[in-house]
Coordinates of N, CA and C in Angstrom, one line a residue:
X988 N -19.0 2.7 -14.3 CA -18.1 4.1 -13.7 C -16.3 3.0 -13.9
X989 N -15.9 3.5 -14.3 CA -14.1 2.6 -14.6 C -13.3 3.8 -13.9
X990 N -12.4 2.8 -12.8 CA -11.4 3.5 -12.3 C -10.0 2.8 -12.4
X991 N -9.2 3.8 -12.8 CA -8.2 3.0 -12.8 C -7.1 3.6 -11.7
X992 N -6.3 2.5 -11.4 CA -5.7 2.0 -9.9 C -4.2 1.8 -10.0
X993 N -3.3 2.5 -9.3 CA -2.0 3.0 -9.6 C -1.3 2.3 -8.7
X994 N -0.4 1.5 -8.1 CA 0.6 1.1 -6.5 C 1.4 1.0 -7.2
X995 N 2.1 1.8 -6.4 CA 3.9 1.7 -6.5 C 4.3 1.7 -5.1
X996 N 3.8 1.2 -3.9 CA 4.4 1.5 -2.7 C 5.1 0.7 -2.2
X997 N 5.1 -0.6 -3.2 CA 6.3 -1.5 -2.5 C 7.1 -1.7 -3.7
X998 N 7.9 -3.2 -3.9 CA 8.6 -3.6 -4.7 C 7.8 -3.6 -5.6
X999 N 6.6 -4.2 -5.7 CA 5.9 -4.5 -7.0 C 5.2 -3.3 -7.6
X1000 N 4.7 -3.2 -8.7 CA 4.2 -2.6 -9.7 C 3.1 -3.1 -9.9
X1001 N 1.7 -2.2 -9.9 CA 0.7 -2.7 -10.2 C -0.4 -1.9 -10.7
X1002 N -1.2 -2.1 -11.7 CA -2.0 -1.2 -12.4 C -3.4 -2.0 -12.6
X1003 N -4.6 -1.8 -12.8 CA -5.5 -1.9 -12.8 C -6.9 -0.7 -13.1
X1004 N -7.5 -1.8 -13.5 CA -9.2 -1.1 -14.1 C -9.9 -1.8 -13.8
X1005 N -11.1 -1.2 -13.2 CA -12.4 -2.0 -12.6 C -13.6 -1.1 -13.3
X1006 N -14.5 -1.6 -14.0 CA -15.8 -1.2 -14.1 C -17.0 -1.7 -13.4
X1007 N -17.3 -0.8 -12.6 CA -18.6 -1.0 -11.5 C -17.8 -2.2 -10.7
X1008 N -18.7 -3.2 -11.1 CA -17.8 -4.2 -10.2 C -17.0 -5.6 -10.8
X1009 N -16.9 -5.2 -12.1 CA -16.1 -6.4 -12.5 C -14.4 -5.9 -13.2
X1010 N -13.5 -6.7 -12.9 CA -12.1 -6.2 -13.2 C -12.0 -6.5 -14.5
X1011 N -11.6 -5.3 -15.6 CA -11.4 -5.2 -16.5 C -10.1 -5.4 -16.9
X1012 N -9.0 -5.5 -16.3 CA -7.7 -5.7 -16.7 C -6.9 -5.2 -15.5
X1013 N -5.7 -6.0 -15.3 CA -4.7 -5.9 -13.9 C -3.0 -6.3 -14.5
X1014 N -2.3 -5.6 -14.2 CA -1.0 -5.9 -14.8 C 0.2 -5.8 -13.1
X1015 N 0.6 -6.5 -12.7 CA 1.5 -6.3 -11.8 C 2.6 -7.3 -12.1
X1016 N 3.8 -6.6 -11.4 CA 5.3 -6.6 -11.9 C 6.1 -6.7 -10.5
X1017 N 6.4 -7.8 -10.1 CA 7.4 -7.9 -9.1 C 8.7 -8.1 -9.2
X1018 N 9.6 -7.5 -9.7 CA 11.1 -7.5 -10.0 C 11.5 -6.0 -9.4
X1019 N 13.0 -6.2 -9.6 CA 13.5 -5.2 -9.1 C 14.1 -4.0 -9.9
X1020 N 13.2 -4.1 -11.1 CA 13.1 -3.0 -11.9 C 12.6 -2.1 -11.2
X1021 N 13.0 -0.4 -11.7 CA 12.3 0.1 -11.0 C 11.0 1.1 -11.5
X1022 N 10.3 1.4 -10.6 CA 8.6 2.0 -10.8 C 8.9 2.8 -11.8
X1023 N 10.0 3.7 -12.2 CA 10.0 4.8 -12.8 C 10.5 4.3 -14.3
X1024 N 10.9 2.9 -14.6 CA 11.0 2.4 -15.7 C 10.1 1.4 -16.3
X1025 N 8.9 0.9 -15.1 CA 8.1 0.1 -15.5 C 6.3 0.9 -15.5
X1026 N 6.4 1.6 -14.8 CA 5.2 2.0 -14.7 C 4.3 2.3 -15.6
X1027 N 4.7 3.7 -16.5 CA 4.1 4.4 -17.5 C 3.7 2.7 -19.1
X1028 N 4.8 2.5 -19.1 CA 4.7 1.4 -20.2 C 4.0 0.2 -19.6
X1029 N 3.7 0.1 -18.6 CA 2.3 -0.7 -18.0 C 1.2 -0.5 -18.0
X1030 N 1.1 0.9 -17.7 CA -0.3 1.6 -17.6 C -0.6 1.6 -19.2
X1031 N 0.1 1.7 -20.5 CA -0.1 2.0 -21.8 C -0.3 0.8 -22.5
X1032 N 0.2 -0.6 -21.8 CA 0.2 -1.7 -22.5 C -1.2 -2.1 -22.2
X1033 N -1.7 -2.0 -20.5 CA -2.6 -2.5 -20.1 C -3.9 -1.9 -21.0
X1034 N -3.8 -0.8 -20.9 CA -4.9 0.2 -21.5 C -5.1 -0.8 -23.0
X1035 N -4.3 -0.4 -23.8 CA -4.0 -0.9 -25.3 C -4.7 -2.8 -25.4
X1036 N -3.8 -3.3 -24.9 CA -4.7 -4.7 -24.8 C -5.9 -4.8 -24.5
X1037 N -6.2 -3.9 -23.2 CA -7.7 -3.9 -22.8 C -8.8 -3.2 -23.9
X1038 N -8.7 -2.6 -24.7 CA -9.1 -1.8 -25.4 C -9.7 -0.2 -24.9
X1039 N -9.3 0.2 -23.7 CA -9.6 1.1 -22.6 C -9.1 2.2 -23.3
X1040 N -9.5 3.0 -23.5 CA -9.1 4.7 -23.4 C -9.2 5.5 -22.8
X1041 N -8.1 6.0 -22.0 CA -8.1 6.8 -20.8 C -9.0 7.9 -20.6
X1042 N -9.8 8.5 -21.4 CA -10.9 9.2 -21.7 C -12.3 8.5 -21.3
X1043 N -12.3 7.4 -21.0 CA -13.3 6.6 -20.7 C -12.9 6.1 -19.0
X1044 N -11.8 6.8 -18.7 CA -11.5 6.6 -17.0 C -12.7 7.9 -16.2
X1045 N -13.2 7.4 -15.1 CA -13.6 8.3 -14.3 C -13.1 8.8 -13.3
X1046 N -11.9 7.8 -13.0 CA -11.5 8.3 -11.4 C -9.9 7.6 -11.7
X1047 N -9.2 8.1 -10.6 CA -8.3 7.3 -10.5 C -8.0 7.3 -9.2
X1048 N -7.4 5.8 -8.7 CA -7.3 5.5 -7.4 C -5.4 5.5 -7.1
X1049 N -5.2 5.6 -6.1 CA -3.8 5.9 -5.8 C -3.4 5.2 -4.6
X1050 N -2.4 4.3 -4.2 CA -1.6 4.1 -3.0 C -0.9 5.3 -2.5
X1051 N -1.6 5.8 -1.2 CA -0.8 7.0 -0.7 C 0.5 6.3 0.1
X1052 N 0.1 5.0 0.4 CA 1.3 5.0 1.3 C 1.2 4.4 2.5
X1053 N 1.8 4.1 3.4 CA 3.2 4.0 3.7 C 3.8 2.7 2.7
X1054 N 5.0 3.2 2.7 CA 6.3 2.1 1.3 C 7.1 2.7 1.3
X1055 N 7.9 2.6 0.4 CA 8.9 2.9 -0.6 C 9.1 4.3 -0.6
X1056 N 9.8 5.5 -0.4 CA 9.8 6.6 -0.3 C 9.6 7.2 -2.2
X1057 N 10.4 6.5 -2.7 CA 10.9 6.6 -4.2 C 9.3 5.9 -5.0
X1058 N 9.1 5.0 -4.8 CA 7.9 4.5 -5.5 C 6.8 5.4 -5.2
X1059 N 6.3 5.8 -4.1 CA 5.2 6.7 -3.6 C 5.5 7.7 -4.6
X1060 N 6.1 8.7 -4.8 CA 6.5 9.6 -5.4 C 6.3 9.5 -6.8
X1061 N 6.5 8.4 -7.5 CA 6.6 8.4 -8.8 C 5.4 8.1 -9.2
X1062 N 4.4 6.9 -8.4 CA 3.1 6.7 -8.4 C 2.3 7.8 -7.9
X1063 N 2.7 8.7 -7.2 CA 1.5 10.2 -7.0 C 1.6 10.9 -8.3
X1064 N 3.0 11.1 -8.7 CA 3.1 11.7 -9.6 C 2.5 11.8 -10.8
X1065 N 2.7 10.2 -11.0 CA 1.9 10.0 -12.6 C 0.2 9.5 -12.5
X1066 N 0.1 9.8 -11.1 CA -1.1 9.9 -10.8 C -2.1 11.3 -11.1
X1067 N -1.0 12.0 -10.6 CA -1.6 13.5 -10.8 C -1.4 14.1 -12.4
X1068 N -0.8 13.5 -12.9 CA -0.6 13.9 -14.0 C -1.4 13.6 -14.8
X1069 N -2.2 12.5 -15.1 CA -3.1 11.8 -15.4 C -4.3 12.3 -15.0
X1070 N -4.5 12.4 -13.8 CA -5.8 13.1 -13.5 C -5.9 15.0 -13.8
X1071 N -4.8 15.6 -13.8 CA -4.9 16.9 -14.4 C -4.7 16.8 -15.9
X1072 N -4.3 15.8 -16.8 CA -4.7 16.0 -18.2 C -6.2 15.7 -18.5
X1073 N -6.6 14.8 -18.1 CA -8.2 14.4 -17.8 C -9.4 15.0 -17.1
X1074 N -8.9 16.0 -16.1 CA -10.0 16.4 -15.1 C -10.4 15.4 -14.3
X1075 N -9.7 14.4 -13.7 CA -10.3 13.2 -12.8 C -10.1 13.5 -11.3
X1076 N -11.1 13.3 -10.6 CA -10.7 12.7 -9.1 C -9.9 11.9 -8.6
X1077 N -9.1 12.3 -7.8 CA -8.1 11.0 -7.1 C -8.5 10.2 -5.9
X1078 N -8.6 9.3 -5.8 CA -9.1 8.4 -4.7 C -7.6 8.0 -3.9
X1079 N -7.4 8.2 -3.0 CA -6.5 7.8 -1.9 C -6.9 6.7 -0.8
X1080 N -5.9 5.8 -1.1 CA -6.0 4.3 0.2 C -4.9 4.2 0.0
X1081 N -4.8 3.5 2.0 CA -3.7 3.3 1.9 C -2.9 1.8 1.7
X1082 N -1.8 1.4 1.4 CA -1.0 0.8 1.1 C -1.5 -0.8 2.1
X1083 N -1.6 -0.6 3.2 CA -1.9 -1.8 4.6 C -3.3 -2.2 4.3
X1084 N -4.1 -1.2 4.1 CA -5.7 -1.1 3.6 C -5.7 -2.2 2.3
X1085 N -5.0 -1.7 1.2 CA -5.0 -2.7 0.2 C -4.6 -4.0 0.4
X1086 N -3.6 -4.0 1.3 CA -3.0 -5.7 1.4 C -4.5 -6.5 2.1
X1087 N -5.1 -5.7 3.2 CA -6.3 -6.4 3.6 C -7.2 -6.7 2.6
X1088 N -7.4 -6.2 1.7 CA -8.5 -5.9 0.7 C -8.0 -7.1 0.0
X1089 N -6.9 -7.9 -0.2 CA -6.6 -8.8 -0.8 C -7.1 -10.4 -0.1
X1090 N -7.8 -10.0 1.3 CA -8.4 -11.2 2.0 C -9.7 -10.7 2.1
X1091 N -10.3 -10.3 1.2 CA -12.0 -9.7 1.5 C -13.3 -11.1 1.9
X1092 N -12.8 -12.0 1.7 CA -13.5 -13.3 2.3 C -13.0 -13.8 3.4
X1093 N -12.2 -13.5 4.4 CA -11.1 -13.6 5.5 C -12.7 -13.4 6.5
X1094 N -12.6 -14.4 7.5 CA -13.2 -14.2 8.8 C -12.6 -13.4 9.9
X1095 N -11.2 -13.9 10.0 CA -10.4 -13.6 10.7 C -9.7 -11.5 11.0
X1096 N -9.1 -11.7 12.3 CA -8.7 -10.4 12.4 C -7.1 -10.4 11.3
X1097 N -7.0 -9.3 10.4 CA -5.9 -9.3 9.5 C -4.9 -8.3 10.0
X1098 N -3.9 -8.3 9.8 CA -2.5 -7.7 10.3 C -1.8 -7.2 8.9
X1099 N -1.7 -6.3 8.0 CA -0.7 -6.3 7.1 C 0.3 -6.0 7.2
X1100 N 1.7 -5.9 6.7 CA 2.6 -5.4 7.1 C 3.7 -5.3 5.8
X1101 N 4.5 -3.8 5.9 CA 5.2 -4.2 4.9 C 6.6 -3.6 5.6
X1102 N 7.9 -3.8 5.1 CA 8.7 -3.6 5.4 C 9.3 -2.4 5.4
X1103 N 9.8 -2.0 6.8 CA 10.3 -0.4 7.0 C 12.0 -0.3 7.4
X1104 N 12.5 -1.5 7.5 CA 13.9 -1.5 7.4 C 14.1 -1.4 8.9
X1105 N 15.5 -1.5 9.2 CA 15.7 -1.0 10.9 C 15.1 -2.3 11.6
X1106 N 14.7 -3.6 11.2 CA 13.6 -4.6 11.9 C 12.6 -4.2 12.2
X1107 N 12.0 -2.9 11.8 CA 10.5 -2.7 11.6 C 10.0 -2.7 10.9
X1108 N 8.4 -2.6 10.7 CA 7.5 -2.8 9.6 C 6.3 -2.0 9.8
X1109 N 5.9 -1.4 8.9 CA 4.6 -0.3 8.7 C 3.5 -1.8 8.8
X1110 N 2.7 -1.3 9.5 CA 1.8 -2.4 10.0 C 0.0 -1.3 10.3
X1111 N -0.8 -1.7 9.9 CA -2.4 -1.8 10.2 C -2.7 -2.7 10.3
X1112 N -3.9 -2.7 11.4 CA -5.0 -4.2 11.4 C -6.5 -3.9 11.2
X1113 N -6.8 -5.0 10.7 CA -8.1 -4.5 10.0 C -9.2 -6.2 10.3
X1114 N -10.4 -5.6 10.1 CA -11.0 -6.7 9.5 C -12.8 -6.7 8.9
X1115 N -13.3 -7.7 8.2 CA -14.3 -7.3 7.4 C -15.6 -7.4 8.0
X1116 N -16.1 -6.8 7.9 CA -18.0 -7.1 8.4 C -19.2 -6.2 7.7
X1117 N -19.6 -7.4 7.4 CA -20.5 -6.9 6.0 C -20.3 -6.8 4.7
X1118 N -18.9 -7.2 4.5 CA -17.9 -7.4 3.2 C -17.5 -5.7 3.1
X1119 N -17.1 -5.0 4.3 CA -16.4 -4.0 4.3 C -15.4 -4.1 5.3
X1120 N -14.2 -3.2 4.7 CA -13.0 -3.2 5.7 C -13.5 -2.3 6.8
X1121 N -13.1 -2.7 8.0 CA -13.1 -2.0 9.1 C -11.8 -2.0 9.6
X1122 N -11.4 -0.7 9.7 CA -9.8 -0.5 10.7 C -10.3 -0.8 12.1
X1123 N -9.2 -1.6 12.7 CA -8.8 -2.2 14.4 C -7.8 -1.1 14.8
X1124 N -6.5 -1.2 14.1 CA -6.2 -0.2 14.3 C -5.4 0.5 13.3
X1125 N -5.3 2.0 13.7 CA -4.3 2.5 12.5 C -3.0 2.5 11.9
X1126 N -2.8 2.7 10.7 CA -1.4 2.5 10.5 C -0.1 3.1 11.3
X1127 N 0.7 2.5 11.3 CA 1.7 2.7 12.3 C 3.2 1.8 12.2
X1128 N 4.4 2.3 12.8 CA 5.5 1.8 12.1 C 5.8 0.9 13.6
X1129 N 6.5 -0.1 13.7 CA 6.8 -1.0 15.0 C 7.6 -1.4 14.8
X1130 N 8.4 -2.3 15.8 CA 9.5 -3.0 16.0 C 8.6 -4.5 15.6
X1131 N 9.3 -5.4 14.8 CA 8.8 -6.6 14.1 C 8.4 -7.8 15.8
X1132 N 9.6 -7.4 16.5 CA 9.3 -8.5 18.0 C 8.2 -7.9 18.4
X1133 N 7.6 -6.4 18.7 CA 6.8 -6.1 19.4 C 5.2 -6.7 18.8
X1134 N 5.2 -6.2 17.4 CA 4.2 -6.9 16.9 C 3.6 -8.4 17.0
X1135 N 4.5 -9.2 16.6 CA 4.5 -10.7 16.8 C 4.4 -10.9 18.3
X1136 N 5.0 -10.4 19.3 CA 4.7 -10.4 20.8 C 3.2 -10.2 21.0
X1137 N 2.8 -9.0 20.8 CA 1.3 -8.7 20.8 C 0.3 -9.6 20.0
X1138 N 0.8 -10.2 19.3 CA -0.2 -11.1 18.8 C -0.3 -12.5 19.2
X1139 N 0.7 -12.7 19.4 CA 1.2 -13.8 20.4 C 0.1 -13.6 21.1
X1140 N 0.1 -13.0 22.2 CA -0.6 -12.9 23.5 C -2.2 -12.7 23.5
X1141 N -2.7 -12.4 21.9 CA -3.8 -12.7 21.4 C -4.6 -13.8 21.6
X1142 N -5.5 -14.4 22.2 CA -6.6 -15.2 21.8 C -6.7 -16.2 20.5
X1143 N -7.0 -14.9 19.6 CA -7.6 -15.0 18.5 C -6.6 -15.5 17.5
X1144 N -7.0 -16.0 16.0 CA -6.3 -16.6 15.1 C -5.7 -14.8 14.1
X1145 N -4.9 -14.8 13.8 CA -4.6 -13.4 12.7 C -4.2 -14.2 11.7
X1146 N -4.2 -13.3 10.2 CA -3.9 -13.6 9.2 C -2.5 -12.2 9.1
X1147 N -1.3 -12.9 8.5 CA -0.3 -11.8 8.8 C -0.3 -11.3 7.4
X1148 N -0.3 -10.3 6.3 CA -0.4 -10.4 5.1 C 0.5 -9.1 4.5
X1149 N 1.6 -9.1 3.2 CA 2.3 -8.3 3.2 C 3.6 -8.6 2.6
X1150 N 4.7 -8.4 1.9 CA 5.9 -8.3 1.5 C 6.9 -8.9 2.7
X1151 N 6.3 -8.4 3.9 CA 7.2 -8.4 4.8 C 7.1 -9.9 5.8
X1152 N 6.5 -10.5 5.2 CA 5.9 -12.4 5.7 C 7.4 -12.6 5.1
X1153 N 8.1 -12.6 4.4 CA 9.0 -13.3 3.5 C 10.2 -13.0 4.5
X1154 N 10.6 -11.5 4.6 CA 11.9 -11.0 5.7 C 11.9 -11.9 7.0
X1155 N 10.5 -11.6 7.3 CA 10.1 -12.6 8.9 C 9.7 -13.7 9.0
X1156 N 10.0 -14.7 8.2 CA 9.2 -15.9 8.1 C 9.7 -16.6 9.3
X1157 N 10.9 -16.8 9.5 CA 11.1 -17.6 10.6 C 10.7 -17.0 11.8
X1158 N 10.7 -16.3 12.4 CA 10.2 -15.0 13.6 C 8.6 -15.4 13.5
X1159 N 7.8 -15.4 11.9 CA 6.5 -15.5 12.2 C 5.8 -16.6 12.5
X1160 N 6.6 -18.1 12.0 CA 6.3 -19.3 12.0 C 6.2 -20.0 12.8
X1161 N 7.0 -19.3 13.9 CA 6.7 -19.9 15.6 C 6.2 -19.2 16.4
X1162 N 4.8 -18.4 15.6 CA 3.2 -17.9 16.2 C 2.7 -18.9 16.2
X1163 N 1.7 -19.7 17.1 CA 0.8 -20.6 16.7 C -0.5 -19.9 15.9
X1164 N -0.6 -18.8 16.3 CA -1.8 -18.4 16.1 C -2.2 -17.0 14.6
X1165 N -0.7 -17.4 13.7 CA -0.8 -16.6 13.0 C -0.8 -17.5 11.6
X1166 N -1.3 -17.1 10.6 CA -1.4 -17.7 9.3 C -1.0 -16.9 8.7
X1167 N -0.3 -17.1 7.3 CA 0.1 -16.5 6.3 C -0.9 -16.8 4.8
X1168 N -1.1 -15.9 3.8 CA -1.8 -16.4 2.7 C -0.9 -16.9 1.7
X1169 N -1.5 -17.3 0.4 CA -0.6 -17.7 -0.7 C 0.3 -16.2 -1.5
X1170 N 1.1 -16.8 -1.7 CA 2.4 -15.8 -2.2 C 1.5 -14.6 -2.9
X1171 N 0.5 -14.9 -3.9 CA -0.4 -13.9 -4.6 C -1.0 -12.7 -3.7
X1172 N -1.4 -12.9 -2.8 CA -2.2 -12.2 -1.7 C -1.2 -11.6 -0.9
X1173 N 0.0 -11.6 -1.0 CA 1.1 -10.9 -0.4 C 1.7 -9.5 -1.3
X1174 N 1.3 -9.5 -2.0 CA 1.5 -8.0 -2.9 C 0.3 -7.1 -3.1
X1175 N 0.8 -5.6 -3.0 CA -0.5 -5.0 -3.1 C -1.0 -5.3 -4.2
X1176 N -2.4 -5.1 -4.5 CA -2.9 -5.3 -6.0 C -3.6 -4.3 -6.5
X1177 N -3.6 -3.7 -7.7 CA -4.7 -2.8 -7.6 C -5.6 -2.9 -8.1
X1178 N -6.1 -4.1 -8.2 CA -7.5 -4.1 -8.1 C -8.3 -4.4 -6.9
X1179 N -7.3 -4.7 -5.7 CA -8.2 -4.8 -4.4 C -8.1 -2.8 -4.1
X1180 N -7.3 -2.3 -4.8 CA -7.0 -1.1 -4.6 C -8.3 -0.2 -5.2
X1181 N -9.1 -0.6 -6.6 CA -9.4 -0.3 -6.8 C -11.1 -0.6 -6.5
X1182 N -11.0 -1.7 -6.1 CA -12.2 -2.1 -5.1 C -12.4 -1.0 -4.1
X1183 N -11.5 -1.1 -3.3 CA -11.5 -0.1 -1.9 C -12.0 1.3 -2.2
X1184 N -11.4 1.7 -3.3 CA -11.4 3.2 -3.9 C -13.0 3.2 -4.4
X1185 N -13.5 2.3 -5.1 CA -15.0 2.4 -5.6 C -15.8 2.8 -4.1
X1186 N -15.8 2.0 -3.0 CA -16.3 2.0 -2.2 C -16.4 3.2 -1.4
X1187 N -15.1 3.9 -1.0 CA -14.8 5.3 -0.7 C -15.4 6.5 -1.8
X1188 N -15.3 6.3 -2.7 CA -15.9 7.2 -3.7 C -17.4 7.3 -3.4
X1189 N -18.1 6.0 -3.1 CA -19.5 5.7 -3.1 C -19.9 6.4 -2.0
X1190 N -19.1 6.9 -0.7 CA -19.3 7.2 0.6 C -18.9 8.5 0.8
X1191 N -18.1 9.0 -0.5 CA -17.9 10.4 -0.7 C -16.4 10.4 0.7
X1192 N -15.4 9.6 0.7 CA -14.5 10.2 1.5 C -12.9 9.3 1.1
X1193 N -12.3 10.3 1.4 CA -10.8 10.5 0.5 C -10.5 10.7 -0.8
X1194 N -11.2 11.3 -0.9 CA -11.5 12.0 -2.9 C -10.5 13.3 -3.0
X1195 N -9.9 13.2 -3.6 CA -9.2 14.6 -3.9 C -9.2 15.0 -5.5
X1196 N -8.2 16.1 -5.4 CA -7.8 16.8 -6.9 C -6.3 16.1 -7.3
X1197 N -5.8 16.7 -8.3 CA -4.4 16.4 -8.6 C -3.7 17.5 -7.9
X1198 N -4.1 18.5 -7.0 CA -3.4 19.2 -6.2 C -3.6 19.4 -4.9
X1199 N -4.3 18.5 -4.3 CA -4.7 18.5 -2.6 C -4.4 17.1 -1.8
X1200 N -3.7 16.4 -2.8 CA -3.3 15.0 -2.4 C -2.0 14.7 -2.3
X1201 N -1.7 14.1 -1.4 CA 0.0 13.7 -1.3 C 0.2 12.4 -0.4
X1202 N 1.5 12.0 -0.4 CA 1.8 10.7 0.2 C 1.2 10.6 1.4
X1203 N 2.0 9.4 2.4 CA 1.8 9.3 3.6 C 2.7 8.9 3.8
X1204 N 3.3 10.1 4.8 CA 4.7 9.0 5.3 C 4.8 9.2 6.9
X1205 N 4.8 7.9 7.3 CA 4.9 7.7 8.8 C 6.2 8.3 9.3
X1206 N 7.4 8.0 8.4 CA 8.6 8.7 9.6 C 9.1 9.3 8.0
X1207 N 10.5 10.1 8.2 CA 11.2 10.7 7.5 C 12.4 9.5 6.8
X1208 N 12.4 9.9 5.6 CA 13.1 8.9 4.5 C 14.9 8.7 5.6
X1209 N 15.0 7.5 4.9 CA 16.5 7.6 5.5 C 17.5 8.4 5.3
X1210 N 17.4 9.0 3.9 CA 18.2 10.0 3.5 C 18.1 11.5 4.5
X1211 N 16.6 11.8 4.8 CA 16.7 13.2 5.4 C 16.9 12.7 7.0
X1212 N 17.4 11.7 7.7 CA 17.5 11.3 8.4 C 19.0 11.3 8.5
X1213 N 19.5 11.0 7.7 CA 20.9 11.2 7.3 C 21.9 12.7 7.4
X1214 N 20.6 13.4 6.7 CA 20.9 14.7 6.6 C 20.9 15.4 8.0
X1215 N 20.0 14.9 8.4 CA 20.0 15.7 9.4 C 20.9 15.5 10.6
X1216 N 21.3 14.1 10.8 CA 22.6 13.5 11.6 C 23.7 14.2 11.1
X1217 N 24.1 14.9 10.0 CA 24.9 15.1 9.2 C 24.9 16.5 10.1
X1218 N 23.8 17.4 9.8 CA 23.8 18.7 10.3 C 24.3 19.3 11.8
X1219 N 23.6 18.0 12.4 CA 24.0 17.8 13.7 C 25.7 18.0 14.4
X1220 N 25.7 17.0 13.9 CA 27.4 16.9 13.7 C 28.6 18.1 13.4
X1221 N 27.7 18.5 12.2 CA 28.8 19.6 11.7 C 28.4 20.8 12.7
X1222 N 27.1 20.7 13.5 CA 27.0 21.9 14.2 C 27.6 21.6 15.5
X1223 N 28.0 20.7 16.2 CA 28.5 20.2 17.1 C 29.5 20.4 17.4
X1224 N 30.5 20.4 15.7 CA 32.0 20.7 15.7 C 32.4 22.2 15.7
X1225 N 31.3 23.1 15.5 CA 31.4 24.4 15.6 C 32.0 24.6 17.1

């Protein structure tokens, strides 16, 4: 079984193909270039260099978020288009679960974090049991100080993984029971996405078609918040 994975939930764009338990190819670019500029060329180049035909793909794995609103929409639209044209199922995996998948041999509790702006992070907590990811606490958006205080008060050692570890590095290094992984583990990888998606597919969970899958939005976008505030001001001025 071949799965094409697409992740655009953060600054990094990542695409990969796995065949059963083997990674066939992976392409990750972590630059400021927009996802709309780099995603399709990445997919096309990766498949071409790996001599994989899109017709050989059996399913699409997509990061549903949380994360960048624009990035999620671009990745989702691309996955839906490919799935529609090729009549493929889509497997949805949240971005924080993908980050935890980078730590698959870890025997400690894992807290995945992505920047949510305004001193907040998207977070999910996981651990591995018998080689499978187990959710300890569902996806949420919290103040970084509250999250770090909660982990500090826990007696166990935690692994903090994700792009937000760099933004809050000074705060994180003060917490003695927190460890952070190598830089290569702090981006959402399409290979981890594919591996988790394969397990979900085998369990027949989180499988969609191109019409019924949608991004996971934990909160409203900044544009929506600003629009609502503007409408409230206009209403109050009347």
